[in-house]
Coordinates of C-alpha atoms (C1' of nucleotides) in Angstrom, one line a residue:
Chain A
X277 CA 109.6 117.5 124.8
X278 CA 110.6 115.9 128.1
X279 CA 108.0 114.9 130.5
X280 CA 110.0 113.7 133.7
X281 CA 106.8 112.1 135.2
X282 CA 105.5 116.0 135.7
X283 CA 102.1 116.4 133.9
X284 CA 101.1 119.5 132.6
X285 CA 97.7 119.5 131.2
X286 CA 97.1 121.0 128.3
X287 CA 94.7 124.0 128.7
X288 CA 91.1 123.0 126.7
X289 CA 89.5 123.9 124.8
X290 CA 92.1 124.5 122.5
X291 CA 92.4 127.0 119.2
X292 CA 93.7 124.5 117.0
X293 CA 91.4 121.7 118.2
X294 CA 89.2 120.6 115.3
X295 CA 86.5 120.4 117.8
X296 CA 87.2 123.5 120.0
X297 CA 84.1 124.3 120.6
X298 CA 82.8 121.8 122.6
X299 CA 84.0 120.5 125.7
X300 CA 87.2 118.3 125.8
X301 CA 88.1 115.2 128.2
X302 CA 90.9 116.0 130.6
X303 CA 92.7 113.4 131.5
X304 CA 93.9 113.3 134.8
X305 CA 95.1 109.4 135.5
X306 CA 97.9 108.0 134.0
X307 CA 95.0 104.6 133.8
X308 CA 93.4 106.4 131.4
X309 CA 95.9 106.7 128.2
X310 CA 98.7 104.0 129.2
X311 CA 96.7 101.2 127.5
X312 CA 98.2 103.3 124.6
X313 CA 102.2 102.1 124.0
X314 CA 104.4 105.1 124.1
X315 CA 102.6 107.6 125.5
X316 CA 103.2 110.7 127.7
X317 CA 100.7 111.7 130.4
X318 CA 100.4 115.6 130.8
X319 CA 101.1 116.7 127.4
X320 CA 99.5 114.2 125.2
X321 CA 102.3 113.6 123.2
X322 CA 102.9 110.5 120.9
X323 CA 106.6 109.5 120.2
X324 CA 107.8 108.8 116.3
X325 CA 107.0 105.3 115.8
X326 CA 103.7 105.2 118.2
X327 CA 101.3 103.1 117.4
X328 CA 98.7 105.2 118.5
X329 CA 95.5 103.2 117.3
X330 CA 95.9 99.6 116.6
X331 CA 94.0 97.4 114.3
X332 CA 91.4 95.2 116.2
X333 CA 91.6 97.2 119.3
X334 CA 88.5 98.4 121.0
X335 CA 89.4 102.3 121.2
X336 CA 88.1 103.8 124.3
X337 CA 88.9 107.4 123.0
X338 CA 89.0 109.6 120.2
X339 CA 91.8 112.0 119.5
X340 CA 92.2 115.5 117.4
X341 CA 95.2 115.7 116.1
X342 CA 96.4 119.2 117.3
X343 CA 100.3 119.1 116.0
X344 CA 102.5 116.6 114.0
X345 CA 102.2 114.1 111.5
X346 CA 100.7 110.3 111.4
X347 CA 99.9 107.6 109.1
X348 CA 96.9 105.3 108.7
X349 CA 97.4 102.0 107.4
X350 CA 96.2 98.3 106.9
X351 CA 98.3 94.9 106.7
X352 CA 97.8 91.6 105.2
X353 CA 98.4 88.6 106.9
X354 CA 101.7 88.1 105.3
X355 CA 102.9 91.6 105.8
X356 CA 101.8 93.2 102.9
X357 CA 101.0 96.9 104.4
X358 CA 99.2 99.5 102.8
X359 CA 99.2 103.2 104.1
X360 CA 95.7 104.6 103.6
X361 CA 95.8 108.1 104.3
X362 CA 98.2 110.7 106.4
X363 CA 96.8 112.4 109.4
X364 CA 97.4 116.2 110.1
X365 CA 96.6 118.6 112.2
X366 CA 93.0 119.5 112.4
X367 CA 92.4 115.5 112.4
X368 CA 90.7 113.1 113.7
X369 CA 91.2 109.7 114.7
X370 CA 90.0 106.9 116.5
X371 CA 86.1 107.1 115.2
X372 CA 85.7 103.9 113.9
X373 CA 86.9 102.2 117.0
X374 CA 84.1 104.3 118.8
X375 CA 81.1 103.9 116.6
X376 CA 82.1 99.8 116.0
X377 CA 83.2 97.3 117.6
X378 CA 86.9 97.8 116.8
X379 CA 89.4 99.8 114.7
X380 CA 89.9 98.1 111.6
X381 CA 93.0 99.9 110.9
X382 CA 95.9 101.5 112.9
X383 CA 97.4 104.6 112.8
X384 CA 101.3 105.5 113.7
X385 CA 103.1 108.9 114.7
X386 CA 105.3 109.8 112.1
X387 CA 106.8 112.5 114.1
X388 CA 105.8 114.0 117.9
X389 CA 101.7 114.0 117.9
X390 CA 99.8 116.3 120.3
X391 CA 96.3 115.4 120.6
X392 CA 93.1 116.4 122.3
X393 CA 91.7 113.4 123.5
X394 CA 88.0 112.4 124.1
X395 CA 85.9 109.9 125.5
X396 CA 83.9 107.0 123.8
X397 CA 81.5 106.7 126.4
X398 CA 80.8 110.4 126.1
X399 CA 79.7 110.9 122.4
X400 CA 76.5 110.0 122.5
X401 CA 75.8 112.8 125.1
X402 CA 77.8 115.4 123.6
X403 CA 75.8 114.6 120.6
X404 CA 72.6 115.3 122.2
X405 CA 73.8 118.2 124.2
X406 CA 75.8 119.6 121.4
X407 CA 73.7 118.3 117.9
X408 CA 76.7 120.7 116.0
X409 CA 79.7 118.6 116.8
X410 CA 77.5 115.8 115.0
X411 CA 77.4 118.0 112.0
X412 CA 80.9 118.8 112.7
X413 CA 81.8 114.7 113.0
X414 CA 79.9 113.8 110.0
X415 CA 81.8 116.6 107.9
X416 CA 85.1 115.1 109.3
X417 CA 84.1 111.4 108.1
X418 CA 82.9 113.0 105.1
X419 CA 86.1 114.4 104.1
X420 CA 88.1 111.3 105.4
X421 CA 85.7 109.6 102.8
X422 CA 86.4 112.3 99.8
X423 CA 90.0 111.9 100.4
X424 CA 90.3 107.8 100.1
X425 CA 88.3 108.2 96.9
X426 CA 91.0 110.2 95.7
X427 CA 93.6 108.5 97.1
X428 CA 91.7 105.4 95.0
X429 CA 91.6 106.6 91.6
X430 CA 95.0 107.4 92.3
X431 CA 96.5 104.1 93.1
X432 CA 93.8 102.1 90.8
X433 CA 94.5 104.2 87.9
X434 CA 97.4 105.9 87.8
X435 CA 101.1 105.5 86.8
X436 CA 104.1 105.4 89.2
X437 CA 105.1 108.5 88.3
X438 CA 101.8 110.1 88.6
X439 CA 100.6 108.5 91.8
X440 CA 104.1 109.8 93.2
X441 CA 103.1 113.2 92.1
X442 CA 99.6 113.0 93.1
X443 CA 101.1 111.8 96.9
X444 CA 103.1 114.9 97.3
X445 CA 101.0 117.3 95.8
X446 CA 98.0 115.8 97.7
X447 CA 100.2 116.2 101.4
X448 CA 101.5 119.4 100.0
X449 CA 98.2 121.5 99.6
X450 CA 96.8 119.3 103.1
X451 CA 100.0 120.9 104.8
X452 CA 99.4 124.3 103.3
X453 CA 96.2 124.2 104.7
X454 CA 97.3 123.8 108.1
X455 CA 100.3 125.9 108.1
X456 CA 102.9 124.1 107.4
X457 CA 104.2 125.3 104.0
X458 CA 107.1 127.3 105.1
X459 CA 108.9 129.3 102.2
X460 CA 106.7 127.6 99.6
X461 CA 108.6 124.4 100.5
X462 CA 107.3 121.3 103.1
X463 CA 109.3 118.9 105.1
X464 CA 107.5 115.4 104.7
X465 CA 108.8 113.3 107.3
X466 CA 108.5 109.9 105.6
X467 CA 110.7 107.4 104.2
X468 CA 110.4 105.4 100.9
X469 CA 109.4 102.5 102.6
X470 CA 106.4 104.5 103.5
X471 CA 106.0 106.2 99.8
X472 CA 106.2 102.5 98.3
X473 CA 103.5 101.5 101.1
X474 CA 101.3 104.4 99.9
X475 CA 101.5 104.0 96.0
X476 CA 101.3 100.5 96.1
X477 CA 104.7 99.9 94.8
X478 CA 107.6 98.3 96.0
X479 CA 110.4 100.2 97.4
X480 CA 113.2 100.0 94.5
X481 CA 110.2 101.3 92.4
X482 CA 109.4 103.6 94.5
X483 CA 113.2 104.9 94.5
X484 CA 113.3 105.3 90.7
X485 CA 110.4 107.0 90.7
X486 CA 111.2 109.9 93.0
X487 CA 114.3 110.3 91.5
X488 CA 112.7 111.1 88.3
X489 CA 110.4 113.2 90.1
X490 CA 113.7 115.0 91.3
X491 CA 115.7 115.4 88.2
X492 CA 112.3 117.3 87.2
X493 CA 112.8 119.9 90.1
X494 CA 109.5 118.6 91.8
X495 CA 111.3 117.5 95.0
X496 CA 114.2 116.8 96.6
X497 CA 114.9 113.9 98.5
X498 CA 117.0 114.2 101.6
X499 CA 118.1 111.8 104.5
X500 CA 115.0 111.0 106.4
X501 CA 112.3 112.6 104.3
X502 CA 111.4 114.7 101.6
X503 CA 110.9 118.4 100.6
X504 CA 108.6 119.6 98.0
X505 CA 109.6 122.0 96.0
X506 CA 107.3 122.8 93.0
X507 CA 103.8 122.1 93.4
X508 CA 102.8 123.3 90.1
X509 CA 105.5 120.6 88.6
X510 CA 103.7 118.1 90.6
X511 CA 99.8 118.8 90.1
X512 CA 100.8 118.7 86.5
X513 CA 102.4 115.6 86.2
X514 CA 99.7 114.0 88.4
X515 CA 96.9 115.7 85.9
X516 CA 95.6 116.6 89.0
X517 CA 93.4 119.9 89.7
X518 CA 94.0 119.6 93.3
X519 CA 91.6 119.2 96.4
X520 CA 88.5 121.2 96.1
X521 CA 87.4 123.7 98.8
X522 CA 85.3 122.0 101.7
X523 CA 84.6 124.9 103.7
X524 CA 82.7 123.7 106.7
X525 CA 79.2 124.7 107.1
X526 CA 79.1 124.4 111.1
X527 CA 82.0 125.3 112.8
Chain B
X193 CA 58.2 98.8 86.7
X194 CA 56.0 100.9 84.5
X195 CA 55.2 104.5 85.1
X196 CA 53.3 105.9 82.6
X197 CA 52.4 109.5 84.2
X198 CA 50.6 108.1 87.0
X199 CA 52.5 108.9 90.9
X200 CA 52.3 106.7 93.3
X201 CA 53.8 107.4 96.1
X202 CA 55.4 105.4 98.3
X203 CA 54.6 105.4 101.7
X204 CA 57.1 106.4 104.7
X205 CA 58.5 105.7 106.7
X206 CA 59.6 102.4 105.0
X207 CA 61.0 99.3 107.0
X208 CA 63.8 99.1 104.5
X209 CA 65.2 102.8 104.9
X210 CA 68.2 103.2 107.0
X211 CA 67.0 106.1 108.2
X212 CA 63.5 104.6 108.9
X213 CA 63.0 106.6 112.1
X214 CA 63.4 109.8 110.9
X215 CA 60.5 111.5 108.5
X216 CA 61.1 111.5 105.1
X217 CA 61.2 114.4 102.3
X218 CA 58.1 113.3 100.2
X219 CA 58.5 114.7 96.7
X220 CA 55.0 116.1 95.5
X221 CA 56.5 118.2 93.0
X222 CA 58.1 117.2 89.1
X223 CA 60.5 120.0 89.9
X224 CA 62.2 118.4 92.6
X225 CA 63.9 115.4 91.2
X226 CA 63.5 116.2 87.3
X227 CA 67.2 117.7 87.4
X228 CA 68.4 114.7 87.7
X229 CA 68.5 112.7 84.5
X230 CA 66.5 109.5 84.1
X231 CA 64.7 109.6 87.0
X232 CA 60.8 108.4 87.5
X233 CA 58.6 110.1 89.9
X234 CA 56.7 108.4 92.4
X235 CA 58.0 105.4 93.2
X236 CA 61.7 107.6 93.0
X237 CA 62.9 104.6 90.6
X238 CA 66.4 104.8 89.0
X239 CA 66.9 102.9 86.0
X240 CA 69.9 100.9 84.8
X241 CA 72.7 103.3 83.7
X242 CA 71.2 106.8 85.2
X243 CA 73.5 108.5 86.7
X244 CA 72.0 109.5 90.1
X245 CA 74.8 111.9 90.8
X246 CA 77.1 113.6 88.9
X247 CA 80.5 114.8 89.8
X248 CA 81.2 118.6 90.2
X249 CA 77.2 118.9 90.7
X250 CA 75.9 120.0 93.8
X251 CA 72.9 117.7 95.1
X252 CA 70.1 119.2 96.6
X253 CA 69.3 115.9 98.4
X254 CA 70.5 112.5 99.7
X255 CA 68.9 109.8 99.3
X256 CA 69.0 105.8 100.4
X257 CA 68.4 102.8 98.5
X258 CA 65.9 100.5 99.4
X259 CA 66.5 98.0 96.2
X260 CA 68.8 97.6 93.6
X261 CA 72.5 97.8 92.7
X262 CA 74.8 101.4 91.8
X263 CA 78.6 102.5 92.1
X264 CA 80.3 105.1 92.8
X265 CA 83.1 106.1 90.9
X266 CA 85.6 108.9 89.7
X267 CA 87.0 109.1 86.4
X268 CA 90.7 110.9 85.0
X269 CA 90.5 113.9 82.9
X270 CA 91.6 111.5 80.5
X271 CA 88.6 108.9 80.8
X272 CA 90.4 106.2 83.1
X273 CA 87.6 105.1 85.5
X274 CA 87.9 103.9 89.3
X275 CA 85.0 102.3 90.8
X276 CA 85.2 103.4 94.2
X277 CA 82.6 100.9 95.8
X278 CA 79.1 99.7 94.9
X279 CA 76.0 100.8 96.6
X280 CA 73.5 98.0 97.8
X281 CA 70.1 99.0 99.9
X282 CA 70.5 100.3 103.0
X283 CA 73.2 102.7 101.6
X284 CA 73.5 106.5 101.7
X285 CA 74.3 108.8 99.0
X286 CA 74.4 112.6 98.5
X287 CA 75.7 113.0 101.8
X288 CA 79.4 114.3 100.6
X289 CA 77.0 116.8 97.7
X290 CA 75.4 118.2 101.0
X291 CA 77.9 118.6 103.3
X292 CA 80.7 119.9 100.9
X293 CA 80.1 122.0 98.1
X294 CA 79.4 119.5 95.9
X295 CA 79.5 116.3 94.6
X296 CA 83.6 114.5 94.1
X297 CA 82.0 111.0 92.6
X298 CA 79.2 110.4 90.2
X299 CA 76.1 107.5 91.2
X300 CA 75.5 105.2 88.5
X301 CA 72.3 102.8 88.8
X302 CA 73.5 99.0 87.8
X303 CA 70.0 97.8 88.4
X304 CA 66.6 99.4 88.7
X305 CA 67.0 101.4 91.7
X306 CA 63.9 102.6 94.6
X307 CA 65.3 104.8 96.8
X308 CA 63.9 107.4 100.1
X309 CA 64.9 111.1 98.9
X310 CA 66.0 113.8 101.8
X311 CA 66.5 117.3 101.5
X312 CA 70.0 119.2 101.9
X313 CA 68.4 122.2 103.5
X314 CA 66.4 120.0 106.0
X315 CA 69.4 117.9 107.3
X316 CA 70.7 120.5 109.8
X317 CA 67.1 121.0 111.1
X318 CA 66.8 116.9 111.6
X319 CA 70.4 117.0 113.3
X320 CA 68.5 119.1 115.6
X321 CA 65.1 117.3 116.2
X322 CA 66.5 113.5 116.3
X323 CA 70.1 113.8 117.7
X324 CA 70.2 109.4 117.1
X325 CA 70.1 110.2 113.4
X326 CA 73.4 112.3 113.4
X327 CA 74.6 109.3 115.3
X328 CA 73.3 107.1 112.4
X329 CA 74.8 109.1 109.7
X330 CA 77.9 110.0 111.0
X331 CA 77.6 105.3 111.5
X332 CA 77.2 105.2 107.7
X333 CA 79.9 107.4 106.9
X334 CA 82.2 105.7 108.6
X335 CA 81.5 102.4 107.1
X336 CA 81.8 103.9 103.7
X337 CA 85.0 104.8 105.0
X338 CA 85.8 101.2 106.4
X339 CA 85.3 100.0 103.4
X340 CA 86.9 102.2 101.2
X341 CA 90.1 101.1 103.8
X342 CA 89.7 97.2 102.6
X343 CA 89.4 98.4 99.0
X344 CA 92.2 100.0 98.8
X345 CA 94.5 97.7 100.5
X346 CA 93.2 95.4 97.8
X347 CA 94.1 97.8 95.2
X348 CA 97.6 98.6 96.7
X349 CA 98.7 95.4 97.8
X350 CA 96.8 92.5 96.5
X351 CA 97.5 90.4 93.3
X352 CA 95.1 90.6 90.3
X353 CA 94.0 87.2 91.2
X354 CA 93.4 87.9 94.9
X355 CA 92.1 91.1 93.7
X356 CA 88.9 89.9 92.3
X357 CA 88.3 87.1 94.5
X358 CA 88.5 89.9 97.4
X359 CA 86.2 91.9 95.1
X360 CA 83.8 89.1 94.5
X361 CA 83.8 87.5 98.2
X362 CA 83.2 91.4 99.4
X363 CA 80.2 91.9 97.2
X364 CA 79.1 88.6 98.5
X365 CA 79.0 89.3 101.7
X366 CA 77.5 92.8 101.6
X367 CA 74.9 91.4 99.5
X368 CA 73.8 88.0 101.9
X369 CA 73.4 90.7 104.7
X370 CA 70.6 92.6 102.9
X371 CA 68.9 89.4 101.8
X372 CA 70.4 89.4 98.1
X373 CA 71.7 86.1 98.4
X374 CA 69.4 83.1 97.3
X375 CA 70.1 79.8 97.0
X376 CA 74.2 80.5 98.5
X377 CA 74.7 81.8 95.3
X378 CA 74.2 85.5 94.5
X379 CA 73.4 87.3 90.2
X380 CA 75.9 90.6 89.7
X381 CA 74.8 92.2 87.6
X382 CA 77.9 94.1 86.5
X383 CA 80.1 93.5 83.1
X384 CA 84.5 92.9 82.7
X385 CA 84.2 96.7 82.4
X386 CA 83.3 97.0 85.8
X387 CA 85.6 94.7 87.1
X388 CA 88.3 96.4 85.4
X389 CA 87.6 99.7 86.9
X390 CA 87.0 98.2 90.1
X391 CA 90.1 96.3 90.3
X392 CA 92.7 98.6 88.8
X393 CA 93.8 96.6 85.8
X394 CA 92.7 96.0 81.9
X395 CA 89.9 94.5 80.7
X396 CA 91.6 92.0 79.0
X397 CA 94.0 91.1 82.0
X398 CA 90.8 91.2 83.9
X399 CA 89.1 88.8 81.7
X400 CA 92.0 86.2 81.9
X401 CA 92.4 86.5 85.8
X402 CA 88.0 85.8 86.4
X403 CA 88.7 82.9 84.4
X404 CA 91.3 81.5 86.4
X405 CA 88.4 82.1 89.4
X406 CA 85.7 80.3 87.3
X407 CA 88.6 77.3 86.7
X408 CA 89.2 77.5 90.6
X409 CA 85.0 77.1 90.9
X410 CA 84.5 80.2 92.8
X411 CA 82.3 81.5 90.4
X412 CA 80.8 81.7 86.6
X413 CA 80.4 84.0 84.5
X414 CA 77.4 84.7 82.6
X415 CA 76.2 86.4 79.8
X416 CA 75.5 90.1 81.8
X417 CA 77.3 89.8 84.8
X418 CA 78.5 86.5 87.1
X419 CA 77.3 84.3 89.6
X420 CA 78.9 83.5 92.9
X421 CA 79.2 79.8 93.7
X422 CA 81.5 79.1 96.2
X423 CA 82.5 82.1 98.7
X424 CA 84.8 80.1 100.8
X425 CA 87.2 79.8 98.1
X426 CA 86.8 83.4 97.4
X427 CA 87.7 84.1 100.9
X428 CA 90.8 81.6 100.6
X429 CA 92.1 83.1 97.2
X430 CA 92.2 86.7 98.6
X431 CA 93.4 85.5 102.5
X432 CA 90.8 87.7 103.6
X433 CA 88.5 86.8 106.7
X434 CA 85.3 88.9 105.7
X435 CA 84.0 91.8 106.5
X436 CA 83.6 92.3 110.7
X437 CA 80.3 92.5 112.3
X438 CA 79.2 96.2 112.6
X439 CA 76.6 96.6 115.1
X440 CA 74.8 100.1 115.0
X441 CA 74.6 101.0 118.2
X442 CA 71.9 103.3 118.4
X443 CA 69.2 102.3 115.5
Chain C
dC251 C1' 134.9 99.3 116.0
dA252 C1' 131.0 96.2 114.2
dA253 C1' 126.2 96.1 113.3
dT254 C1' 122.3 98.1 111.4
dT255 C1' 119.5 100.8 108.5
dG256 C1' 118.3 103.3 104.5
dA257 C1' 119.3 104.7 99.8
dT258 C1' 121.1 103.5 95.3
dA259 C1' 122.2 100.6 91.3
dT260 C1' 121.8 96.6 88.2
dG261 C1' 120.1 92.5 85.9
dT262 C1' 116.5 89.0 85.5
dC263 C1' 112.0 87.5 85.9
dT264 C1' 107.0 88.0 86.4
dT265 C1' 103.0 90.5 86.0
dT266 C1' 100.2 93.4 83.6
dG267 C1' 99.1 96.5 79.5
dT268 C1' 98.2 97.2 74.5
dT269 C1' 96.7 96.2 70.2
dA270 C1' 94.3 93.6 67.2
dA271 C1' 91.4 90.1 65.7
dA272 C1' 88.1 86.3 66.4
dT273 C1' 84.1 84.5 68.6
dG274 C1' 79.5 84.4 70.4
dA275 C1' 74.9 86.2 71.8
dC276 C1' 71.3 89.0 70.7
dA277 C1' 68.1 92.3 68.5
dG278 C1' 66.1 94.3 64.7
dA279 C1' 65.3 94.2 59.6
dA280 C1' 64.4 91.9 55.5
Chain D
dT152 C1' 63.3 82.3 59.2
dT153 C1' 67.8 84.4 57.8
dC154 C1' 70.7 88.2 57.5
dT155 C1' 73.2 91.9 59.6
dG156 C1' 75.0 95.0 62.9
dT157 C1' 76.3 95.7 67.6
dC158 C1' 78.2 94.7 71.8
dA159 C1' 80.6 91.9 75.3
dT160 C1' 83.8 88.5 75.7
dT161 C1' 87.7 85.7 74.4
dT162 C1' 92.2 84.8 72.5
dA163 C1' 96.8 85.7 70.9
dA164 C1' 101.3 88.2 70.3
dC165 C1' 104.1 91.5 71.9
dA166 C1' 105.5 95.6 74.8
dA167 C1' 106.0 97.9 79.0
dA168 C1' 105.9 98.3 83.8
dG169 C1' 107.1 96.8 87.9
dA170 C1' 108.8 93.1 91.3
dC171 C1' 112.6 90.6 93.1
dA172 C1' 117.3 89.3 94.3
dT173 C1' 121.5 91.1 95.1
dA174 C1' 125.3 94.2 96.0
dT175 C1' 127.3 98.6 97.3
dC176 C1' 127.7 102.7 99.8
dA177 C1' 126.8 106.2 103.4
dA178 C1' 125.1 107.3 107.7
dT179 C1' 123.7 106.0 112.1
dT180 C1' 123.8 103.3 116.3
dG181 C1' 125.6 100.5 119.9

DNA sequence: CAATTGATATGTCTTTGTTAAATGACAGAA
DNA sequence: TTCTGTCATTTAACAAAGACATATCAATTG
């Protein structure tokens, strides 16, 4: 996890690269990412705590998320933050900033991020060069845009304790489809100031929420995050029929 | 408004399309729209309360609205409703039917709607032909998904009160930049129910709270849906600075 | 060690939901 | 026209959910 000013470039394209299939920027000056707080040259690696994309920056790149966890979020002018959606691997970030003016949102490591990295300037021609990473883009924003409706209901119309449920089921059966499940259980690396900033909640709320969802052997909660432990427990309480299959048509 | 039998169809491209540019499906055939309930042939009108697409169905075509007001929404197996966002011309829909397997929200016409029609099966063939309109779509995805970013920090973080003057303000302003908006003030056409399900709470709490905004002056409401007066104070009430300018950059 | 951070616990207060009933507008029937 | 039924809105009374302020404790950090 070190990088002592060596870079090693990552070798593209890359297996686990959403967009593997077409051809990746290589960065090869520092210039090029360190407009981005906290970041390592070589390996592409965000630290915890990165702000990777901010809100009302011009982004001059996209990334794919290739490993790690990260959060999307908004704020309010008094601090008020809400976290839209959790970035995996298999991701991708930084569109908005491309297609517009400017990100309307930022997005923060939650734990060590390696990403594939891509160049604004260069979509248009890999869209005419390549009119299946288009398809491939769209299907991307498409899903971003299926999950925030769920995400929606779920914090417009559920309770606390189903919205909790809904949270971990939803980032449980994301993880699974990634690889991360180990042993039927996942490690989410958040803490309940994030969970409250997700449900819309505050964070004492959110507290006596999970600890009901742990007395009913859903989770358990642990010093800097959370493990599932019973998805089933969880889809139920959240009525929830879990996310439907989106295989992609293109890729 | 009429259509007694006779088709007339409309011709395209049409200057109000989004996807002007591109060539249009042109339904000859009964068959090819009658599945979905409601509809008029010819001049592809939607009238109030058809639902334009369902859930759980799979939709054979998108489509984009040249006139008239619809929302999306999802509902709880239960009945509990979210609006997700509303649909104003110059909007796509069917896009998630054609990409996934099928449709995660319903369509539901609050006005008469006149909308283009597109075919599923032909979309990867114009990905192909016009590489700008995979750049266009992939644009209008993610502004849906802008959107749906605002509207959920509303629903997350934002009092009932700031709530639906964000709500209100946001409509506005969608609305003025498709020429809705006459006279500063702007008709919509939507009931407390809506509201409700937009915002997250009751209908009665709802009811109370837009009184408080028609005390305030920021609008009235009428008999089948309200009237905007005064979208500063909207703005003020939800400490929101409007929606930023979005530029497409290649239409 | 002190300082900080995050989780937990409690009591009070505010916001929002629920239920029910009343009001008002409108459309169709008599 | 008047009557009547329907639907959306409004009001009221009460219940529940959740926010907020505060304090404690454990673990981490410096």
């Amino acid at each position: 996890m070190k990088n002592n000013g060596a870079s090693t470039v990552r070798q593209y394209p890359c297996e686990r690269c959403p967009l593997q299939n077409y051809p990746h920027f290589q960065p090869h000056e520092k210039d090029e990412v360190e407009f981005l707080s906290g970041f390592k040259m070589g390996e592409l690696v965000a630290d915890v705590g990165t702000t990777v994309l901010g809100e009302g920056r011009s982004s001059a790149h996209l990334f794919t998320v290739l490993s790690g966890w990260a959060f999307r979020y908004k704020t309010l002018e008094d601090g008020r933050r809400q976290i839209l959606n959790y970035v995996l691997p298999g991701d991708l970030i930084g569109l908005q900033g491309s297609l517009m003016k400017e990100m309307q949102h930022s997005v923060e490591a939650l734990s060590p991020l390696v990403m594939c990295m891509f160049q604004r300037d260069k979509l248009p021609a890999l869209f005419q060069s390549y009119p299946t990473i288009a398809y491939d883009i769209t299907w991307l924003a498409s899903r971003e845009e299926q999950m925030l409706d769920e995400i929606l209901l779920s914090v417009g119309r559920r309770s606390a304790l189903e919205r909790a449920a809904y949270l971990f089921a939803f980032i449980y059966q994301r993880a699974k489809s990634v690889g991360m499940v180990k042993n039927n259980t996942l490690m989410v690396p958040l803490r309940q100031q994030h969970v409250a900033d997700t449900l819309g909640l505050s964070i004492v709320h959110t507290n006596k929420t999970l600890k009901k969802l742990a007395a009913k052997g859903a989770l358990r909660w642990l010093d800097r995050g959370c493990e599932v432990i019973d998805h089933q427990i969880l889809l139920d309480i959240a009525k929830w029929q879990g996310l439907p299959p989106a295989p992609r048509p293109y890729i």
